[in-house]
């Protein structure tokens, strides 16, 4: 099954580019940019990746971003991730970036987006990997900062498909960003949001109603509200689930307790994604394998995760049909 999963065509919909910063690249960039980091070795970095909840991870994640300063750094970070996509047979990826994690440190918005975008274009040309870019607002910052970030994004509208919401969920309700999301929608952006990762099922309902999101990032706490699960299944509202992340951040104690397979069987449009793979121990194939190892599944169910991701993606209907064909061809020959 490992070979089948490795070669299965995949689509990733929940990936923070800053969360792909591998310790080796962190050290290289720290040296290149002369930025001090509180680690003496790669082993020390890995030992620090021992999280007890979302916040304990975010503290380390934002610290890691300090080494990213120049356009070339954002290019190198993104290119390294795209090479990993090639290994895992990811055909299409929708990438989050956190501009405020950089502009807060004095790095220019344009530097960030241009470096990322250049790597995405190169991957399309040279690796055959298509992509979309999603700009996230940090929910621990205020509404004014989000409006300012949206303003900076307007001249790059052609490079950004959607806006999202990430960082500390508990204590930072969707309502805080209702007006900035309304403005983003007016400007033509689609909307997504992290909800129901650590926070309750009611956060999912609130994000759907107030932020008009078309898919939910994580959303696994929906299982606390059976009526919501029925609505998600009936309306095919997608969840971008990140199995290894959920274990590392103690959303579930063990993969055997993860609800992704049970949601799939209830008809919810669940997808498998890697979130912050450099921190959580694996990219796409690793996430598929972790779910497969903990839950007995038919081959057709494993394939359904990719079909769901194609359905939930922001590509055109024509592209969706083409990608479904790629998956069907693979399955018929495997
Ligand atoms: N930023 C990066 N990864 C995140 C996650 N899993 N939840 C919220 N914000 C994040
Ligand atoms: Zn995330």
mmCIF file of C-alpha atoms and ligand atoms in Angstrom:
data_model
loop_
_atom_site.group_PDB
_atom_site.id
_atom_site.type_symbol
_atom_site.label_atom_id
_atom_site.label_comp_id
_atom_site.label_asym_id
_atom_site.label_seq_id
_atom_site.Cartn_x
_atom_site.Cartn_y
_atom_site.Cartn_z
ATOM 1 C CA UNK A 1 0.000 0.000 0.000
ATOM 2 C CA UNK A 2 2.946 2.340 0.638
ATOM 3 C CA UNK A 3 3.851 2.295 -3.071
ATOM 4 C CA UNK A 4 0.212 2.853 -4.063
ATOM 5 C CA UNK A 5 -0.091 5.855 -1.704
ATOM 6 C CA UNK A 6 3.298 7.293 -2.652
ATOM 7 C CA UNK A 7 2.404 7.360 -6.360
ATOM 8 C CA UNK A 8 -1.249 8.305 -5.937
ATOM 9 C CA UNK A 9 -1.788 11.735 -7.552
ATOM 10 C CA UNK A 10 -2.436 14.214 -4.744
ATOM 11 C CA UNK A 11 -3.789 17.703 -4.158
ATOM 12 C CA UNK A 12 -2.767 19.689 -1.068
ATOM 13 C CA UNK A 13 -5.103 22.379 0.283
ATOM 14 C CA UNK A 14 -3.725 23.201 3.734
ATOM 15 C CA UNK A 15 -0.048 24.065 3.840
ATOM 16 C CA UNK A 16 1.629 27.003 5.569
ATOM 17 C CA UNK A 17 4.748 27.816 3.577
ATOM 18 C CA UNK A 18 6.461 29.050 6.751
ATOM 19 C CA UNK A 19 5.731 25.615 8.235
ATOM 20 C CA UNK A 20 7.932 23.947 5.614
ATOM 21 C CA UNK A 21 11.109 25.514 7.016
ATOM 22 C CA UNK A 22 13.288 22.460 7.646
ATOM 23 C CA UNK A 23 15.963 22.815 10.371
ATOM 24 C CA UNK A 24 18.762 22.513 7.783
ATOM 25 C CA UNK A 25 17.424 25.481 5.804
ATOM 26 C CA UNK A 26 16.814 27.401 9.054
ATOM 27 C CA UNK A 27 20.525 27.050 9.875
ATOM 28 C CA UNK A 28 21.600 27.990 6.325
ATOM 29 C CA UNK A 29 19.432 31.122 6.280
ATOM 30 C CA UNK A 30 20.452 32.125 9.822
ATOM 31 C CA UNK A 31 24.077 32.036 8.671
ATOM 32 C CA UNK A 32 23.387 33.745 5.336
ATOM 33 C CA UNK A 33 21.444 36.585 6.994
ATOM 34 C CA UNK A 34 23.459 36.728 10.194
ATOM 35 C CA UNK A 35 20.377 36.132 12.356
ATOM 36 C CA UNK A 36 20.925 34.571 15.802
ATOM 37 C CA UNK A 37 18.833 31.441 16.527
ATOM 38 C CA UNK A 38 18.518 29.816 19.956
ATOM 39 C CA UNK A 39 19.788 26.406 18.755
ATOM 40 C CA UNK A 40 23.289 24.948 18.411
ATOM 41 C CA UNK A 41 22.473 21.936 16.279
ATOM 42 C CA UNK A 42 19.797 20.330 14.121
ATOM 43 C CA UNK A 43 19.187 17.821 16.928
ATOM 44 C CA UNK A 44 18.521 20.676 19.332
ATOM 45 C CA UNK A 45 15.972 22.133 16.909
ATOM 46 C CA UNK A 46 14.220 18.787 16.544
ATOM 47 C CA UNK A 47 14.150 18.319 20.323
ATOM 48 C CA UNK A 48 12.322 21.661 20.634
ATOM 49 C CA UNK A 49 9.530 20.365 18.371
ATOM 50 C CA UNK A 50 7.743 18.742 21.264
ATOM 51 C CA UNK A 51 4.428 20.531 21.458
ATOM 52 C CA UNK A 52 1.633 20.236 24.014
ATOM 53 C CA UNK A 53 -0.915 22.428 22.202
ATOM 54 C CA UNK A 54 -1.325 24.883 19.312
ATOM 55 C CA UNK A 55 0.188 27.863 21.164
ATOM 56 C CA UNK A 56 3.364 26.002 22.137
ATOM 57 C CA UNK A 57 3.849 25.271 18.421
ATOM 58 C CA UNK A 58 3.033 28.808 17.254
ATOM 59 C CA UNK A 59 5.675 30.284 19.579
ATOM 60 C CA UNK A 60 8.379 28.173 17.889
ATOM 61 C CA UNK A 61 6.883 28.649 14.400
ATOM 62 C CA UNK A 62 7.009 32.456 14.597
ATOM 63 C CA UNK A 63 10.531 32.323 16.031
ATOM 64 C CA UNK A 64 11.584 30.218 13.017
ATOM 65 C CA UNK A 65 10.361 32.879 10.579
ATOM 66 C CA UNK A 66 13.029 35.313 11.867
ATOM 67 C CA UNK A 67 15.581 33.856 9.431
ATOM 68 C CA UNK A 68 13.428 34.767 6.400
ATOM 69 C CA UNK A 69 14.458 38.232 5.266
ATOM 70 C CA UNK A 70 15.187 38.493 1.532
ATOM 71 C CA UNK A 71 13.141 37.613 -1.546
ATOM 72 C CA UNK A 72 15.642 34.816 -2.265
ATOM 73 C CA UNK A 73 14.904 33.294 1.188
ATOM 74 C CA UNK A 74 11.176 33.082 0.418
ATOM 75 C CA UNK A 75 11.992 31.633 -2.995
ATOM 76 C CA UNK A 76 14.327 28.983 -1.527
ATOM 77 C CA UNK A 77 11.780 28.043 1.151
ATOM 78 C CA UNK A 78 8.994 27.626 -1.399
ATOM 79 C CA UNK A 79 11.138 25.819 -3.951
ATOM 80 C CA UNK A 80 12.283 23.270 -1.343
ATOM 81 C CA UNK A 81 8.622 22.540 -0.516
ATOM 82 C CA UNK A 82 7.726 22.152 -4.205
ATOM 83 C CA UNK A 83 10.547 19.640 -4.710
ATOM 84 C CA UNK A 84 9.007 17.616 -1.836
ATOM 85 C CA UNK A 85 5.649 17.880 -3.611
ATOM 86 C CA UNK A 86 7.217 16.282 -6.681
ATOM 87 C CA UNK A 87 8.455 13.335 -4.576
ATOM 88 C CA UNK A 88 4.960 12.814 -3.163
ATOM 89 C CA UNK A 89 3.259 13.186 -6.552
ATOM 90 C CA UNK A 90 1.367 16.326 -5.519
ATOM 91 C CA UNK A 91 -0.076 17.726 -8.745
ATOM 92 C CA UNK A 92 -1.694 20.844 -7.317
ATOM 93 C CA UNK A 93 -1.151 22.755 -4.077
ATOM 94 C CA UNK A 94 -2.908 25.706 -2.427
ATOM 95 C CA UNK A 95 -0.371 27.439 -0.229
ATOM 96 C CA UNK A 96 -0.979 29.691 2.784
ATOM 97 C CA UNK A 97 1.391 32.474 3.686
ATOM 98 C CA UNK A 98 1.409 34.689 6.790
ATOM 99 C CA UNK A 99 2.555 38.149 5.596
ATOM 100 C CA UNK A 100 2.102 39.680 9.047
ATOM 101 C CA UNK A 101 4.680 37.282 10.517
ATOM 102 C CA UNK A 102 7.170 39.107 8.285
ATOM 103 C CA UNK A 103 5.877 42.677 7.968
ATOM 104 C CA UNK A 104 5.756 42.844 11.793
ATOM 105 C CA UNK A 105 9.550 42.295 11.699
ATOM 106 C CA UNK A 106 10.097 44.978 9.074
ATOM 107 C CA UNK A 107 10.185 42.730 6.003
ATOM 108 C CA UNK A 108 8.306 44.238 3.079
ATOM 109 C CA UNK A 109 5.059 42.590 1.889
ATOM 110 C CA UNK A 110 6.325 42.652 -1.717
ATOM 111 C CA UNK A 111 9.552 40.840 -0.769
ATOM 112 C CA UNK A 112 7.525 38.004 0.762
ATOM 113 C CA UNK A 113 4.982 37.508 -1.989
ATOM 114 C CA UNK A 114 7.395 37.982 -4.886
ATOM 115 C CA UNK A 115 9.786 35.316 -3.571
ATOM 116 C CA UNK A 116 6.978 32.809 -3.016
ATOM 117 C CA UNK A 117 5.279 33.584 -6.315
ATOM 118 C CA UNK A 118 8.453 33.205 -8.353
ATOM 119 C CA UNK A 119 8.978 29.678 -7.008
ATOM 120 C CA UNK A 120 5.338 28.755 -7.718
ATOM 121 C CA UNK A 121 5.693 29.917 -11.330
ATOM 122 C CA UNK A 122 8.943 27.968 -11.756
ATOM 123 C CA UNK A 123 7.277 24.816 -10.348
ATOM 124 C CA UNK A 124 4.429 25.160 -12.806
ATOM 125 C CA UNK A 125 6.897 25.454 -15.702
ATOM 126 C CA UNK A 126 9.541 22.965 -14.655
ATOM 127 C CA UNK A 127 7.811 20.438 -12.365
ATOM 128 C CA UNK A 128 4.267 20.508 -13.745
ATOM 129 C CA UNK A 129 2.875 21.422 -10.318
ATOM 130 C CA UNK A 130 0.050 23.974 -10.367
ATOM 131 C CA UNK A 131 -0.763 26.155 -7.374
ATOM 132 C CA UNK A 132 -2.854 28.883 -5.779
ATOM 133 C CA UNK A 133 -1.791 31.266 -3.035
ATOM 134 C CA UNK A 134 -3.910 32.083 0.035
ATOM 135 C CA UNK A 135 -3.049 35.042 2.263
ATOM 136 C CA UNK A 136 -3.812 34.467 5.954
ATOM 137 C CA UNK A 137 -4.511 37.077 8.600
ATOM 138 C CA UNK A 138 -3.070 36.308 12.016
ATOM 139 C CA UNK A 139 -6.048 36.138 14.340
ATOM 140 C CA UNK A 140 -4.072 37.149 17.459
ATOM 141 C CA UNK A 141 -3.487 40.560 15.831
ATOM 142 C CA UNK A 142 -6.189 43.199 15.576
ATOM 143 C CA UNK A 143 -8.655 44.159 12.867
ATOM 144 C CA UNK A 144 -6.718 47.283 11.918
ATOM 145 C CA UNK A 145 -3.582 45.247 11.177
ATOM 146 C CA UNK A 146 -5.660 42.892 9.015
ATOM 147 C CA UNK A 147 -7.106 45.832 7.043
ATOM 148 C CA UNK A 148 -3.595 47.201 6.530
ATOM 149 C CA UNK A 149 -2.431 43.792 5.239
ATOM 150 C CA UNK A 150 -5.396 43.562 2.868
ATOM 151 C CA UNK A 151 -4.457 46.985 1.510
ATOM 152 C CA UNK A 152 -0.873 45.795 0.842
ATOM 153 C CA UNK A 153 -2.245 42.766 -0.993
ATOM 154 C CA UNK A 154 -4.375 44.691 -3.457
ATOM 155 C CA UNK A 155 -1.597 45.346 -5.943
ATOM 156 C CA UNK A 156 -0.869 41.581 -5.932
ATOM 157 C CA UNK A 157 -4.489 40.576 -6.455
ATOM 158 C CA UNK A 158 -3.569 38.536 -9.517
ATOM 159 C CA UNK A 159 -1.315 36.302 -7.374
ATOM 160 C CA UNK A 160 -3.767 35.611 -4.497
ATOM 161 C CA UNK A 161 -6.921 33.518 -4.845
ATOM 162 C CA UNK A 162 -8.281 33.747 -1.296
ATOM 163 C CA UNK A 163 -7.799 35.123 2.185
ATOM 164 C CA UNK A 164 -7.673 32.907 5.273
ATOM 165 C CA UNK A 165 -7.430 33.119 9.058
ATOM 166 C CA UNK A 166 -4.880 31.302 11.203
ATOM 167 C CA UNK A 167 -2.883 31.443 14.479
ATOM 168 C CA UNK A 168 -4.476 31.301 17.961
ATOM 169 C CA UNK A 169 -8.103 30.199 17.579
ATOM 170 C CA UNK A 170 -9.298 30.249 21.181
ATOM 171 C CA UNK A 171 -10.020 33.814 22.321
ATOM 172 C CA UNK A 172 -9.910 35.269 18.786
ATOM 173 C CA UNK A 173 -13.392 34.739 17.326
ATOM 174 C CA UNK A 174 -14.301 34.997 13.650
ATOM 175 C CA UNK A 175 -16.457 38.030 14.494
ATOM 176 C CA UNK A 176 -13.255 40.073 14.992
ATOM 177 C CA UNK A 177 -12.573 39.697 11.244
ATOM 178 C CA UNK A 178 -16.094 39.925 9.831
ATOM 179 C CA UNK A 179 -15.584 43.384 8.320
ATOM 180 C CA UNK A 180 -12.161 42.719 6.809
ATOM 181 C CA UNK A 181 -13.435 39.474 5.244
ATOM 182 C CA UNK A 182 -16.440 41.354 3.803
ATOM 183 C CA UNK A 183 -14.019 43.837 2.250
ATOM 184 C CA UNK A 184 -11.847 41.004 0.889
ATOM 185 C CA UNK A 185 -14.916 39.401 -0.713
ATOM 186 C CA UNK A 186 -15.809 42.745 -2.259
ATOM 187 C CA UNK A 187 -12.303 42.851 -3.740
ATOM 188 C CA UNK A 188 -12.892 39.457 -5.356
ATOM 189 C CA UNK A 189 -11.075 37.106 -2.979
ATOM 190 C CA UNK A 190 -12.510 33.759 -1.887
ATOM 191 C CA UNK A 191 -12.436 33.092 1.860
ATOM 192 C CA UNK A 192 -11.350 30.212 4.099
ATOM 193 C CA UNK A 193 -10.583 30.046 7.827
ATOM 194 C CA UNK A 194 -9.050 27.788 10.447
ATOM 195 C CA UNK A 195 -11.918 26.785 12.735
ATOM 196 C CA UNK A 196 -12.681 23.853 15.004
ATOM 197 C CA UNK A 197 -9.034 22.864 15.406
ATOM 198 C CA UNK A 198 -8.690 23.623 19.121
ATOM 199 C CA UNK A 199 -11.864 25.684 19.319
ATOM 200 C CA UNK A 200 -15.396 24.348 19.509
ATOM 201 C CA UNK A 201 -17.840 23.287 16.778
ATOM 202 C CA UNK A 202 -19.613 26.636 17.233
ATOM 203 C CA UNK A 203 -16.488 28.347 15.837
ATOM 204 C CA UNK A 204 -17.075 26.462 12.580
ATOM 205 C CA UNK A 205 -20.697 27.635 12.394
ATOM 206 C CA UNK A 206 -19.562 31.192 13.143
ATOM 207 C CA UNK A 207 -16.850 31.142 10.464
ATOM 208 C CA UNK A 208 -19.323 29.810 7.885
ATOM 209 C CA UNK A 209 -21.936 32.434 8.741
ATOM 210 C CA UNK A 210 -19.791 35.512 9.381
ATOM 211 C CA UNK A 211 -16.822 35.030 7.066
ATOM 212 C CA UNK A 212 -18.709 33.322 4.195
ATOM 213 C CA UNK A 213 -15.978 30.715 3.887
ATOM 214 C CA UNK A 214 -16.223 28.088 1.175
ATOM 215 C CA UNK A 215 -14.100 25.521 3.004
ATOM 216 C CA UNK A 216 -12.970 24.977 6.582
ATOM 217 C CA UNK A 217 -9.359 24.489 7.636
ATOM 218 C CA UNK A 218 -9.180 21.625 10.163
ATOM 219 C CA UNK A 219 -12.821 21.621 11.334
ATOM 220 C CA UNK A 220 -12.392 18.287 13.108
ATOM 221 C CA UNK A 221 -14.285 19.457 16.197
ATOM 222 C CA UNK A 222 -17.454 19.386 14.075
ATOM 223 C CA UNK A 223 -18.001 15.899 15.494
ATOM 224 C CA UNK A 224 -19.218 17.521 18.727
ATOM 225 C CA UNK A 225 -22.307 18.695 16.820
ATOM 226 C CA UNK A 226 -24.090 15.941 14.866
ATOM 227 C CA UNK A 227 -26.408 18.423 13.142
ATOM 228 C CA UNK A 228 -23.386 20.350 11.853
ATOM 229 C CA UNK A 229 -21.808 17.128 10.542
ATOM 230 C CA UNK A 230 -25.043 16.362 8.662
ATOM 231 C CA UNK A 231 -25.056 19.878 7.185
ATOM 232 C CA UNK A 232 -21.388 19.638 6.114
ATOM 233 C CA UNK A 233 -22.087 16.308 4.416
ATOM 234 C CA UNK A 234 -25.300 17.473 2.743
ATOM 235 C CA UNK A 235 -23.767 20.730 1.447
ATOM 236 C CA UNK A 236 -20.384 19.134 0.665
ATOM 237 C CA UNK A 237 -18.574 21.865 2.616
ATOM 238 C CA UNK A 238 -14.946 20.701 2.566
ATOM 239 C CA UNK A 239 -12.660 20.245 5.580
ATOM 240 C CA UNK A 240 -8.899 20.491 5.029
ATOM 241 C CA UNK A 241 -7.796 18.047 7.705
ATOM 242 C CA UNK A 242 -4.171 17.666 8.835
ATOM 243 C CA UNK A 243 -3.794 14.307 10.591
ATOM 244 C CA UNK A 244 -0.154 14.428 11.774
ATOM 245 C CA UNK A 245 -0.603 18.037 12.913
ATOM 246 C CA UNK A 246 -3.628 17.033 14.996
ATOM 247 C CA UNK A 247 -1.597 14.362 16.799
ATOM 248 C CA UNK A 248 1.463 16.598 17.348
ATOM 249 C CA UNK A 249 -0.737 19.381 18.756
ATOM 250 C CA UNK A 250 -2.772 16.946 20.874
ATOM 251 C CA UNK A 251 -6.101 17.600 19.195
ATOM 252 C CA UNK A 252 -6.387 13.779 19.263
ATOM 253 C CA UNK A 253 -4.244 11.622 21.526
ATOM 254 C CA UNK A 254 -3.620 8.924 18.941
ATOM 255 C CA UNK A 255 -4.240 8.506 15.217
ATOM 256 C CA UNK A 256 -6.583 5.596 16.002
ATOM 257 C CA UNK A 257 -8.901 8.142 17.657
ATOM 258 C CA UNK A 258 -8.824 10.559 14.719
ATOM 259 C CA UNK A 259 -12.269 11.141 13.196
ATOM 260 C CA UNK A 260 -11.218 11.679 9.549
ATOM 261 C CA UNK A 261 -12.228 8.211 8.365
ATOM 262 C CA UNK A 262 -15.533 8.290 10.194
ATOM 263 C CA UNK A 263 -16.300 11.718 8.660
ATOM 264 C CA UNK A 264 -15.390 10.355 5.206
ATOM 265 C CA UNK A 265 -17.876 7.512 5.716
ATOM 266 C CA UNK A 266 -20.577 9.995 6.728
ATOM 267 C CA UNK A 267 -20.134 11.702 3.355
ATOM 268 C CA UNK A 268 -18.212 14.773 4.547
ATOM 269 C CA UNK A 269 -15.783 16.177 1.960
ATOM 270 C CA UNK A 270 -12.663 15.586 4.081
ATOM 271 C CA UNK A 271 -9.164 15.954 2.598
ATOM 272 C CA UNK A 272 -5.671 15.012 3.848
ATOM 273 C CA UNK A 273 -3.032 17.758 4.174
ATOM 274 C CA UNK A 274 0.281 18.415 5.909
ATOM 275 C CA UNK A 275 -0.205 21.852 7.590
ATOM 276 C CA UNK A 276 3.381 22.509 8.805
ATOM 277 C CA UNK A 277 5.290 19.435 7.650
ATOM 278 C CA UNK A 278 8.740 20.533 8.865
ATOM 279 C CA UNK A 279 7.343 20.703 12.404
ATOM 280 C CA UNK A 280 4.861 17.824 12.458
ATOM 281 C CA UNK A 281 6.906 14.972 11.032
ATOM 282 C CA UNK A 282 5.697 14.561 7.510
ATOM 283 C CA UNK A 283 4.538 15.698 4.099
ATOM 284 C CA UNK A 284 1.566 14.411 2.104
ATOM 285 C CA UNK A 285 2.518 10.749 1.715
ATOM 286 C CA UNK A 286 3.413 10.568 5.422
ATOM 287 C CA UNK A 287 -0.018 11.944 6.335
ATOM 288 C CA UNK A 288 -1.825 9.463 4.079
ATOM 289 C CA UNK A 289 0.291 6.614 5.497
ATOM 290 C CA UNK A 290 -0.365 7.648 9.102
ATOM 291 C CA UNK A 291 -4.137 7.529 8.501
ATOM 292 C CA UNK A 292 -3.871 4.247 6.590
ATOM 293 C CA UNK A 293 -1.751 2.616 9.328
ATOM 294 C CA UNK A 294 -4.228 3.532 12.068
ATOM 295 C CA UNK A 295 -7.498 2.849 10.234
ATOM 296 C CA UNK A 296 -8.375 -0.012 7.992
ATOM 297 C CA UNK A 297 -9.603 1.450 4.711
ATOM 298 C CA UNK A 298 -10.549 0.246 1.265
ATOM 299 C CA UNK A 299 -8.303 1.434 -1.557
ATOM 300 C CA UNK A 300 -11.290 3.346 -2.925
ATOM 301 C CA UNK A 301 -11.525 5.296 0.348
ATOM 302 C CA UNK A 302 -7.875 6.344 0.110
ATOM 303 C CA UNK A 303 -8.491 7.511 -3.448
ATOM 304 C CA UNK A 304 -11.604 9.394 -2.279
ATOM 305 C CA UNK A 305 -9.383 11.738 -0.224
ATOM 306 C CA UNK A 306 -7.743 12.905 -3.464
ATOM 307 C CA UNK A 307 -11.067 13.121 -5.303
ATOM 308 C CA UNK A 308 -12.413 15.226 -2.416
ATOM 309 C CA UNK A 309 -9.379 17.518 -2.604
ATOM 310 C CA UNK A 310 -9.912 18.035 -6.345
ATOM 311 C CA UNK A 311 -13.572 18.877 -5.662
ATOM 312 C CA UNK A 312 -12.619 21.275 -2.833
ATOM 313 C CA UNK A 313 -9.809 23.024 -4.707
ATOM 314 C CA UNK A 314 -9.997 26.489 -6.274
ATOM 315 C CA UNK A 315 -9.078 25.338 -9.793
ATOM 316 C CA UNK A 316 -11.469 25.609 -12.746
ATOM 317 C CA UNK A 317 -14.038 22.913 -13.527
ATOM 318 C CA UNK A 318 -12.012 22.081 -16.613
ATOM 319 C CA UNK A 319 -8.879 21.512 -14.498
ATOM 320 C CA UNK A 320 -10.877 19.489 -11.963
ATOM 321 C CA UNK A 321 -12.097 17.177 -14.724
ATOM 322 C CA UNK A 322 -8.574 16.797 -16.088
ATOM 323 C CA UNK A 323 -7.140 15.937 -12.657
ATOM 324 C CA UNK A 324 -9.948 13.439 -11.958
ATOM 325 C CA UNK A 325 -8.934 11.777 -15.224
ATOM 326 C CA UNK A 326 -5.308 11.563 -14.025
ATOM 327 C CA UNK A 327 -6.477 9.877 -10.802
ATOM 328 C CA UNK A 328 -8.824 7.469 -12.628
ATOM 329 C CA UNK A 329 -6.048 6.465 -15.042
ATOM 330 C CA UNK A 330 -3.699 5.848 -12.115
ATOM 331 C CA UNK A 331 -6.230 3.698 -10.253
ATOM 332 C CA UNK A 332 -7.141 1.647 -13.307
ATOM 333 C CA UNK A 333 -3.472 0.800 -13.953
ATOM 334 C CA UNK A 334 -2.357 0.326 -10.320
HETATM 335 N N1 LIG B 1 -0.401 28.514 11.626
HETATM 336 C C1 LIG B 1 0.390 27.541 11.166
HETATM 337 N N2 LIG B 1 -0.125 26.338 11.465
HETATM 338 C C2 LIG B 1 -1.292 26.567 12.136
HETATM 339 C C3 LIG B 1 -2.298 25.743 12.695
HETATM 340 N N3 LIG B 1 -2.232 24.418 12.659
HETATM 341 N N4 LIG B 1 -3.335 26.336 13.313
HETATM 342 C C4 LIG B 1 -3.420 27.660 13.373
HETATM 343 N N5 LIG B 1 -2.508 28.479 12.859
HETATM 344 C C5 LIG B 1 -1.443 27.936 12.237
HETATM 345 ZN ZN1 LIG B 2 -3.040 25.354 9.405
#
